[in-house]
Amino acid sequence: MAKNKVNNWQIRREMFYPYEEVRPQKQFAAVFDINKCIACQTCTMACKQTWTTGRGQEYMFWNNVESKPYGFYPLAWDVKILEALGAQNWDGDRYSGKTIFEAAPKGQAVEGYLPEDADYAYPNVGEDEPFGEVKKGDYITIPHRVWHFYLPRICNHCTYPACVGACPRKAIYKREEDGIVLVDQKRCRGYRECVRACPYKKVFFNKTTKIAEKCIACYPLIEKGEQTQCIRTCIGRIRLNGWLHLPEKADPSNPMDYLVHIKKVALPLFPQFGLEPNVYYIPPIHVPAPYLRQMFGPGVEQAIKTYKTAQNDETLLGALTVFGSSEFRVSKFRVSKGVVTGYDDKGDELVKVPLKEPVFIRPFHDEKLQVYRHNIT
Amino acid sequence: MRNKSQKSEVRSQKSKELVTFFLLLLTVHCSLFTDYAYSQGLIVMANKISGELPLDPDNSAWNRASGIEIPLAPQVMAKPRVYESGIKKLNVRALHNTKEAAFLLTWEDNTEDAAVDVDRFSDAVALEFPSSSSEGKPHFAMGDTEKTVNIWFWKAAWQSRSDGDKVYATSDDFLGGVLAGNPVSEERTLPVENLVAQGFGSATDMEKADIQNITGSGKWKSGKWAVVFKRPLTSDGRFNVKFKEGSVTPLAFAVWNGSEGDRGGRKVVSTWYYVGFETEEKKTIYFYPVLAFIGALGIEAGIIMGIRRKRV
C-alpha cells in the first residue's frame, strides 16, 4: 500500500493517507447542535429499531449519545486514542502534530487500538456525570460551576476513513455518489483491522456474523432525498443533514456550507486525527474552552461567539431553524421577512418555518366551542 | 509494490546469478541431488498406503508418514505486518492411497484459541498450492495476478464453533453477513475452507463456485495443535490444485496464533516447499521438477531477505 499526500482542509495542510485523494461527487454531511441535545436517545432507538435488532447486535449502537466528559461508548474510546496519539499541537489553525495515519506504528496503516468486548457493555456509562464538585450550599450561577454535555455520535463518513485505509481486503468503500462509507458484507472476513483503526470506534464487530458492521447513513433514505432516521426523529431538532462542499466551493444558500464554511459555527470532531470527518458539531457554549479545543480544534471559541449572535443574525437563525423542519433533505435555504424557506436538491420548496414562533393568546373560555382552557401554550 | 521496474531489473540480474549458481551446484551434485533435497527438508514425501486415509490426527496410520520440519517467519511483505511471533515452526506429514491425499500439520502453541470475540482471535493453519491452471509457480505470498493459488484453510473457531449469544435474540432476520451469502457468516459444517487467491487481500471462498471437497479436523492437546486436511488427489475446477502419484507439487504454509492477535495478513509463513507423491518407481523421478523449482526458491529467499533488510 503506497503512501500518498492528500489535502485535509480541516487541519489546513497535506497529510499522508494510504490512498490517493479522491473526493466523491457529493459528500454526505450533518450538523449536530450540541446546545440543544438533551440525550433523550430517540435517535439511538430510531437507529436501533431500524438497523440493529439482529443477533450479534445486542450492544451495537450505530448512533449513540454519550455524556461528556465521563461518558464513553465504547469505554474510554476517545481518551485511549488521544493518549496513543500523544501531543496534538496546533500552529494557529494549522495542525502541526501527527494524524493517526502519520503516527502509524511500524508495519501498520494507522495508529489505533482494539476495544474489549466488555467496553461495549455499558453504552450509557457516565450519564449526566458533571465535571467539577458540587459543594454544600451551591446554587446555580451563570456560567455554571460544574458542567457536562451530551455528544450524539454516528459514523462520520470521513473523507479519509481510517477503516478504509486499514482494511487489507478493500472490503470497505466510500460511495462515489454520496461519500457514504460502507462495509461490503460479502467481502469482509472479520479481521477487525477497521475496528482497530477507526478512532471514533464506529465500526463494530458482529460476533454472530463474524464480520464488521457500521452506520450506513440510512442510504436508502438518502437516495430518496430524505434525511436519516436519527436526524428525522430528533425531537430536539438538533440535527440536519445535507451535502457539504470544499471550503473554496462553499455555497452560502446550502445550510451545510453556510454553517461549516461561511459562519464556521459547526466544527469537526477531533480533526487532528486526520480523517476529515463529515459530522459537524456546534460546540456547547457553557463548557471550558481548553476541553472544547481538544475536541473540536482551534476554531471553537470563535464558533461559540458567532453562535451567540444568532438571535440578531436572521440568516444564521434561519439556517438553524430549518433543523428538524422536514423529513426531506434541505439542500438550500432562504430567509425572507422573518420566515426561512427550505428547498430540496431540485430547488423545489419543501418547508416554510417562521424564525419566531407566533404567540396566540386565547381566552380562558372559548365561546364558540363552549369549553374552558387552562395551561395552554 | 512488486512492479517497480528499476528494482525488478536489479532483481532479475540477481536472479540470473542465482540460477547460474544453482545450476552449477546441481550439475556437480546431480546424482546426489535428490538425497540432498530430502536431507535439507525441502520435500515432504506423501507416503503411499493402502486403505482409508485418516482424518483423525491421533490415528496410528500417521506413523507411516515421514515428516519434515518447516521453519516459519512473520509475514512482512504487506501491511499489516508482524515482526515477532511465538510460532517458529511446524511439522508436516503426508499420506496418499492413489485416490486421496492427506496432510497432518502439527505445531506448538501454548494456548488453544478457538473463541472469537471483538479482541479475541482464532488459531488457524493453511496449506497453499498453485492452482491447476497456474503455469509455473505463483508468488509464494498469496499468489499473484497472473497465477492463482489454492489455499486450504482450517480454523480452530470452526472446529469448535459456538452458537454465540442466543439469549437476547429477538430475530435472525437481520444477519447482514448471512443475507449477503458471506461464507464467514454462515453456519459451518466443516472446520475447513477451500480458497483461491491472487495476491494479498484477495483470498476468496470457493465453496459456492466450486465443489467443497476438502475435509479436515484439528485437535489441541498439551500445548500442541494437530490438524489434518484430506482431499481426493484430483479435483475439478481450474483454481483447485491437482495431485498425481509420482509427481511433485509446490506447497507453502501459514499459521495464525489467536492469542497474539493473528488474523488475515498477521501470520507466520513459509516460502514454497514440495510434496512428492510416493510411487513404486525410483525416488529420482522427482529430480527434474525439483531442479526447476529449487532455483526459484533461492531467488525468493533472496527477495525476502532483501525486503526484510529494507523494511522500516
Short mmCIF file of C-alpha atoms in Angstrom, two decimals, chain A residues 313-319 321-322 333-341 343 353 355:
data_model
loop_
_atom_site.label_atom_id
_atom_site.label_comp_id
_atom_site.label_asym_id
_atom_site.label_seq_id
_atom_site.Cartn_x
_atom_site.Cartn_y
_atom_site.Cartn_z
CA ASP A 313 -28.49 37.36 12.59
CA GLU A 314 -31.54 36.39 10.52
CA THR A 315 -29.61 34.21 8.06
CA LEU A 316 -27.82 32.25 10.79
CA LEU A 317 -31.05 31.90 12.71
CA GLY A 318 -32.73 30.75 9.51
CA ALA A 319 -30.10 28.07 8.90
CA THR A 321 -34.35 26.94 12.16
CA VAL A 322 -34.55 24.51 9.23
CA PHE A 333 -32.47 27.74 2.40
CA ARG A 334 -33.50 31.37 2.08
CA VAL A 335 -34.62 33.81 4.75
CA SER A 336 -37.13 36.47 3.89
CA LYS A 337 -39.48 38.54 6.05
CA GLY A 338 -38.89 36.53 9.21
CA VAL A 339 -39.52 33.20 7.50
CA VAL A 340 -36.99 30.60 6.39
CA THR A 341 -37.84 28.51 3.35
CA TYR A 343 -35.67 23.68 -0.74
CA VAL A 353 -40.75 28.00 9.12
CA LEU A 355 -37.92 32.44 12.70
#
